[in-house]
Short mmCIF file of C-alpha atoms in Angstrom, two decimals:
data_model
loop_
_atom_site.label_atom_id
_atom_site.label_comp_id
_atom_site.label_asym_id
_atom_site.label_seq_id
_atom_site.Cartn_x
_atom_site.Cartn_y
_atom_site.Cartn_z
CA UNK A 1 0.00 0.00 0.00
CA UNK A 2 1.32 3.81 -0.87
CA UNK A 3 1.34 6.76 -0.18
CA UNK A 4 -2.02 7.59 -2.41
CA UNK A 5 -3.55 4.10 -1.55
CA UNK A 6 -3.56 4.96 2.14
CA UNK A 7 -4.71 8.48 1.43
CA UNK A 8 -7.55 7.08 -0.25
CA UNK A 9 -8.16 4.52 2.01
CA UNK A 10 -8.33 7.17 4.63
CA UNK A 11 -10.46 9.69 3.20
CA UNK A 12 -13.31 6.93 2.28
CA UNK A 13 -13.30 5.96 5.99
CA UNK A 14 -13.57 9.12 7.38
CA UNK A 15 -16.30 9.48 4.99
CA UNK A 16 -18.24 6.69 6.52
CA UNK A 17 -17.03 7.64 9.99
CA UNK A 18 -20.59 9.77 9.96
CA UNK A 19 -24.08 9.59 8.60
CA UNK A 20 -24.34 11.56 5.25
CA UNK A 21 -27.13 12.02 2.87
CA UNK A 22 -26.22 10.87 -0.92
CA UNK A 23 -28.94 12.54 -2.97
CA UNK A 24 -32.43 11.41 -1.70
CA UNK A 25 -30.41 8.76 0.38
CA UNK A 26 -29.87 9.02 3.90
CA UNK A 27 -26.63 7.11 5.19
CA UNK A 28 -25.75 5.91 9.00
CA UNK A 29 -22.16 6.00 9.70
CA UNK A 30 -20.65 3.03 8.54
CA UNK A 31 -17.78 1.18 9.44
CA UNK A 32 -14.51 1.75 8.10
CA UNK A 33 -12.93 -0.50 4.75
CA UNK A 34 -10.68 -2.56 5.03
CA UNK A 35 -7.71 -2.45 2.13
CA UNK A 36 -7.55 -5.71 -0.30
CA UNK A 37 -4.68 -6.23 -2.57
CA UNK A 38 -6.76 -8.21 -4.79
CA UNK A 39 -9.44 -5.30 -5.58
CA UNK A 40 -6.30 -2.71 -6.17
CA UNK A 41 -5.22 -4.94 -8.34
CA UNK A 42 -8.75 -4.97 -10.10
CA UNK A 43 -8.91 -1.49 -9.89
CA UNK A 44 -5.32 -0.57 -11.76
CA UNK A 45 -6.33 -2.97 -14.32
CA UNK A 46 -9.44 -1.20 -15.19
CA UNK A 47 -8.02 2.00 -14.84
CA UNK A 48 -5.49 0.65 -17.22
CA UNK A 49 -7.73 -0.54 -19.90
CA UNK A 50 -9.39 2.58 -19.85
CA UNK A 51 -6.53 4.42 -20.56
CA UNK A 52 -5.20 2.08 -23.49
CA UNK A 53 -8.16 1.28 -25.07
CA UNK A 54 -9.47 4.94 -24.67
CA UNK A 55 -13.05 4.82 -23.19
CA UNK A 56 -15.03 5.36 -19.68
CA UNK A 57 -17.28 3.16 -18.50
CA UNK A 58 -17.51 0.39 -15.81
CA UNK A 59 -17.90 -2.08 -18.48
CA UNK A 60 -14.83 -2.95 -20.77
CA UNK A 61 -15.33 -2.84 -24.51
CA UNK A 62 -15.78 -6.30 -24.75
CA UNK A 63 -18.51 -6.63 -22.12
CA UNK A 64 -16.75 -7.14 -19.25
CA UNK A 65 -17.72 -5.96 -15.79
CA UNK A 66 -16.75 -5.16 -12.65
CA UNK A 67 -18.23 -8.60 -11.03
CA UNK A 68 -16.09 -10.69 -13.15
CA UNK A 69 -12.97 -8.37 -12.99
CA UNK A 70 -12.86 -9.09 -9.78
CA UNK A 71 -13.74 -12.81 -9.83
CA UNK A 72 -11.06 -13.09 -12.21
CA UNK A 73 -8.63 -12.63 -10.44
CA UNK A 74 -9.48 -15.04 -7.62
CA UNK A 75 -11.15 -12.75 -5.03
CA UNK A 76 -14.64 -14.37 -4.06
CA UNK A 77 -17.52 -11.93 -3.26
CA UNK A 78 -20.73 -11.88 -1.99
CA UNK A 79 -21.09 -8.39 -2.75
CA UNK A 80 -19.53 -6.16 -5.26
CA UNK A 81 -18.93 -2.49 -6.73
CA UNK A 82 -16.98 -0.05 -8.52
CA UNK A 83 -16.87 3.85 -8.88
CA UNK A 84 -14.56 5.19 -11.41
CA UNK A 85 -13.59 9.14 -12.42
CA UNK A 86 -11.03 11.04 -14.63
CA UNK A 87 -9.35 14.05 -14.18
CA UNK A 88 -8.99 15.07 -10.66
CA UNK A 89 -5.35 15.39 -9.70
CA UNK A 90 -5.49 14.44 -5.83
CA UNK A 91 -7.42 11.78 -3.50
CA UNK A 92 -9.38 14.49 -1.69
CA UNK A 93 -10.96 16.31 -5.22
CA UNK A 94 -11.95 12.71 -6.55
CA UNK A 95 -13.40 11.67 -3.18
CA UNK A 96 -14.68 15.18 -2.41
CA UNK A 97 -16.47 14.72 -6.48
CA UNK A 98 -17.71 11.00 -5.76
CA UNK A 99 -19.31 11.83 -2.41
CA UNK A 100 -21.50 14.66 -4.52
CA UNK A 101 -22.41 12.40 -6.72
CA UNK A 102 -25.31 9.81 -5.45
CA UNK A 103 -24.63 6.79 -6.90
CA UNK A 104 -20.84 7.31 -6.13
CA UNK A 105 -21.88 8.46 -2.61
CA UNK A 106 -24.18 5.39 -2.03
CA UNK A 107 -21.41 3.04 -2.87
CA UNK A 108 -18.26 4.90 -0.42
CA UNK A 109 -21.32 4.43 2.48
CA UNK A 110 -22.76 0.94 1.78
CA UNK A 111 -22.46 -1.53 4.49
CA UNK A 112 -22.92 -3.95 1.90
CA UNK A 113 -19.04 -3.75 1.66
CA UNK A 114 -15.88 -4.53 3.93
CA UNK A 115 -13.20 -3.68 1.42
CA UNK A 116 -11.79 -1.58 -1.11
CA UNK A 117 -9.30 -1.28 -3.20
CA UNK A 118 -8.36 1.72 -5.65
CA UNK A 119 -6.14 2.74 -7.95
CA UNK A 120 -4.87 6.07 -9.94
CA UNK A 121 -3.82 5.73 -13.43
CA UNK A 122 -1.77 9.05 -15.41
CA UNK A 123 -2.52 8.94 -19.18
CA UNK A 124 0.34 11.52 -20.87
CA UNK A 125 -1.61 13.75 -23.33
CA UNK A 126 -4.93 12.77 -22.29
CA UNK A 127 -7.05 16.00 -21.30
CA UNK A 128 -8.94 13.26 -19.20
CA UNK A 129 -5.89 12.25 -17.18
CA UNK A 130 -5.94 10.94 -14.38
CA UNK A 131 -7.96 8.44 -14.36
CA UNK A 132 -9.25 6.43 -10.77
CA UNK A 133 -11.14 3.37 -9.99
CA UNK A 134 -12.44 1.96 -6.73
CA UNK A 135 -13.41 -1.58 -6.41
CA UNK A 136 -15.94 -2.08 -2.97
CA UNK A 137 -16.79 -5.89 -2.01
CA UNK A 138 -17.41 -8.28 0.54
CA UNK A 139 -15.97 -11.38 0.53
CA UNK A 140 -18.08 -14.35 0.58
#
């Protein structure tokens, strides 16, 4: 884990260390994530493929999604999600953008998940750059 994996990892917990309201969506404080190798390591990929194969979405160009990135690579979950975002060059201005966002929101305070994993990804000459994934789950 570095220096911007801890940050992260930091900054979502003390998100969830109080209730918060994510659109129409009221939150409890939830407890704090717990870092997994294996969802960083699903997270770089993604942000990876979305630099090199130039698009933005949670699922790949050839269908893939973020349930069977993950599975892929071993971890087993019982519960499963992703939030990804370009552009924002620190941890607090992508978590700070995520947490006004509902959906985003909704998955940083779910207590459907006890890990996370994340992962920045700098794409030279890409107005777009950088680009960020998180990968939530619960193991199963």
């Amino acid at each position: 884990m570095d220096e911007t994996d801890r940050a992260m990892l930091d900054r979502v917990n003390e998100a969830r260390s109080e209730p918060r309201k994510c659109g129409n969506q009221d939150f409890d404080a939830a407890e704090p994530l717990s870092w997994d190798c294996t969802l960083e390591d699903a997270a770089l990929a993604h942000s990876r493929d979305m630099v090199e194969l130039e698009f933005f979405s949670h699922t790949s160009p050839d269908g893939v999604q973020t349930g069977k990135r993950v599975s892929d690579r071993g971890y087993r979950w019982s519960a499963v999600g992703e939030n990804i975002a370009s552009g924002q060059n620190s941890v607090d201005r992508v978590v700070d953008g995520w947490l006004s966002s509902p959906g985003h929101c909704a998955n940083i305070m779910s207590t459907e998940y006890t890990e996370i994993g994340a992962a920045r990804v700098e794409a030279p000459g890409s107005q777009y750059s950088p680009f960020w994934t998180q990968v939530f789950a619960r193991p199963r």
